[in-house]
PDB file of C-alpha atoms and ligand atoms in Angstrom:
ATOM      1  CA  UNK A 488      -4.959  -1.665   1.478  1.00  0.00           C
ATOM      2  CA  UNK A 489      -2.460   0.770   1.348  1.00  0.00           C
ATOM      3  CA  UNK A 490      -0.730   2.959  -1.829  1.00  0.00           C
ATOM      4  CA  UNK A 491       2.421   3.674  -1.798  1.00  0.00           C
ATOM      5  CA  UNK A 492       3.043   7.811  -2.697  1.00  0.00           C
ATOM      6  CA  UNK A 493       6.302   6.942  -4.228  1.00  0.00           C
ATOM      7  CA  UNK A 494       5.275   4.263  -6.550  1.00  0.00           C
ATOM      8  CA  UNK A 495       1.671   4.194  -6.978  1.00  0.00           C
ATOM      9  CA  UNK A 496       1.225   0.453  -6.086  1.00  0.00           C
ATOM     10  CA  UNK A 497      -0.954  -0.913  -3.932  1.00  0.00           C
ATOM     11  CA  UNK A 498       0.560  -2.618  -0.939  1.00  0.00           C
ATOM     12  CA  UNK A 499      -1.796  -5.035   1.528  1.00  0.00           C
ATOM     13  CA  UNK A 500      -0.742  -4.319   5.079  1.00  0.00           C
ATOM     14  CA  UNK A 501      -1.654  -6.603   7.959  1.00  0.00           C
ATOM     15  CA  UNK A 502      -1.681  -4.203  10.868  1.00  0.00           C
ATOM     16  CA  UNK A 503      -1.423  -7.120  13.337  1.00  0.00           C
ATOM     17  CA  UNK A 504       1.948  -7.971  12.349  1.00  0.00           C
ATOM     18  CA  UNK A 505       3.529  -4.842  11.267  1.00  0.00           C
ATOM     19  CA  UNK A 506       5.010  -2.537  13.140  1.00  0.00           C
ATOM     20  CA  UNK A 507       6.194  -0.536  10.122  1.00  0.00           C
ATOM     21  CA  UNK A 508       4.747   0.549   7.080  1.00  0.00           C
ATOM     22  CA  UNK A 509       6.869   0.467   4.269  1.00  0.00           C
ATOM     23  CA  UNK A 510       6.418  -0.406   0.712  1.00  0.00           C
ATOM     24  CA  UNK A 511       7.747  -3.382  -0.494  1.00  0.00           C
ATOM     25  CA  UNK A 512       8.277  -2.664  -3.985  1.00  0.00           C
ATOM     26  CA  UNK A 513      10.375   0.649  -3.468  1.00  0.00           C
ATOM     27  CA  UNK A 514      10.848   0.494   0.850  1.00  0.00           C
ATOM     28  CA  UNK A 515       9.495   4.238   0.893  1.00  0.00           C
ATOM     29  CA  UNK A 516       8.053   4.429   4.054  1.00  0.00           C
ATOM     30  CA  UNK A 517       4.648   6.822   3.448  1.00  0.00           C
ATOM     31  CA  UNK A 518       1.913   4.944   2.232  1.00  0.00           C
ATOM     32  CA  UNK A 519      -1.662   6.479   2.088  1.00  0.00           C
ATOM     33  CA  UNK A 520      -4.856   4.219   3.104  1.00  0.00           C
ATOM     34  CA  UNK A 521      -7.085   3.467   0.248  1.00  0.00           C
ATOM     35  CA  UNK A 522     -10.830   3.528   0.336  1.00  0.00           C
ATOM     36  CA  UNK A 523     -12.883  -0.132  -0.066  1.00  0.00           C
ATOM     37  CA  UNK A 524     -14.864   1.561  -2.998  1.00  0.00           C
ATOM     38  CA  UNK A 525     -12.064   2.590  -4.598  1.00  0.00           C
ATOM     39  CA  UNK A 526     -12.227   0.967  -8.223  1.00  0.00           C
ATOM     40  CA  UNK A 527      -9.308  -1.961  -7.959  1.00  0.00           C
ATOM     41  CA  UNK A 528      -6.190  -1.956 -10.116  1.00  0.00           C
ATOM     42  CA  UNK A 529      -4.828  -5.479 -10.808  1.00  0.00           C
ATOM     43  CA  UNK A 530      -0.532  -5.349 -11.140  1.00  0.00           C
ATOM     44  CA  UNK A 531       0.525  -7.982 -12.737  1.00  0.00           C
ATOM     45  CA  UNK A 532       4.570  -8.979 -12.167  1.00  0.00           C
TER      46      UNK A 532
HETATM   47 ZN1   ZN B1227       6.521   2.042  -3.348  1.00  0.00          ZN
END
């Protein structure tokens, strides 16, 4: 999992098929890598 610094959502990247990282909410293109104990936030669209 991935959070975007632009938006603040979190974005699941699968490394195997991207070759870019880029948000797909707001296309900014630097996304930080969570941490797996990091308490989840549920977005709901
Ligand atoms: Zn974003």
């Amino acid at each position: 999992m991935y959070k975007c610094l632009n938006c603040g959502r979190e974005v699941k990247i699968e490394l195997k098929t991207a070759k870019k990282i880029i948000c797909p909410y707001c296309g900014y293109r630097i996304l930080r890598k969570t941490r797996p104990n990091v308490v989840k936030k549920v977005y709901s669209d």
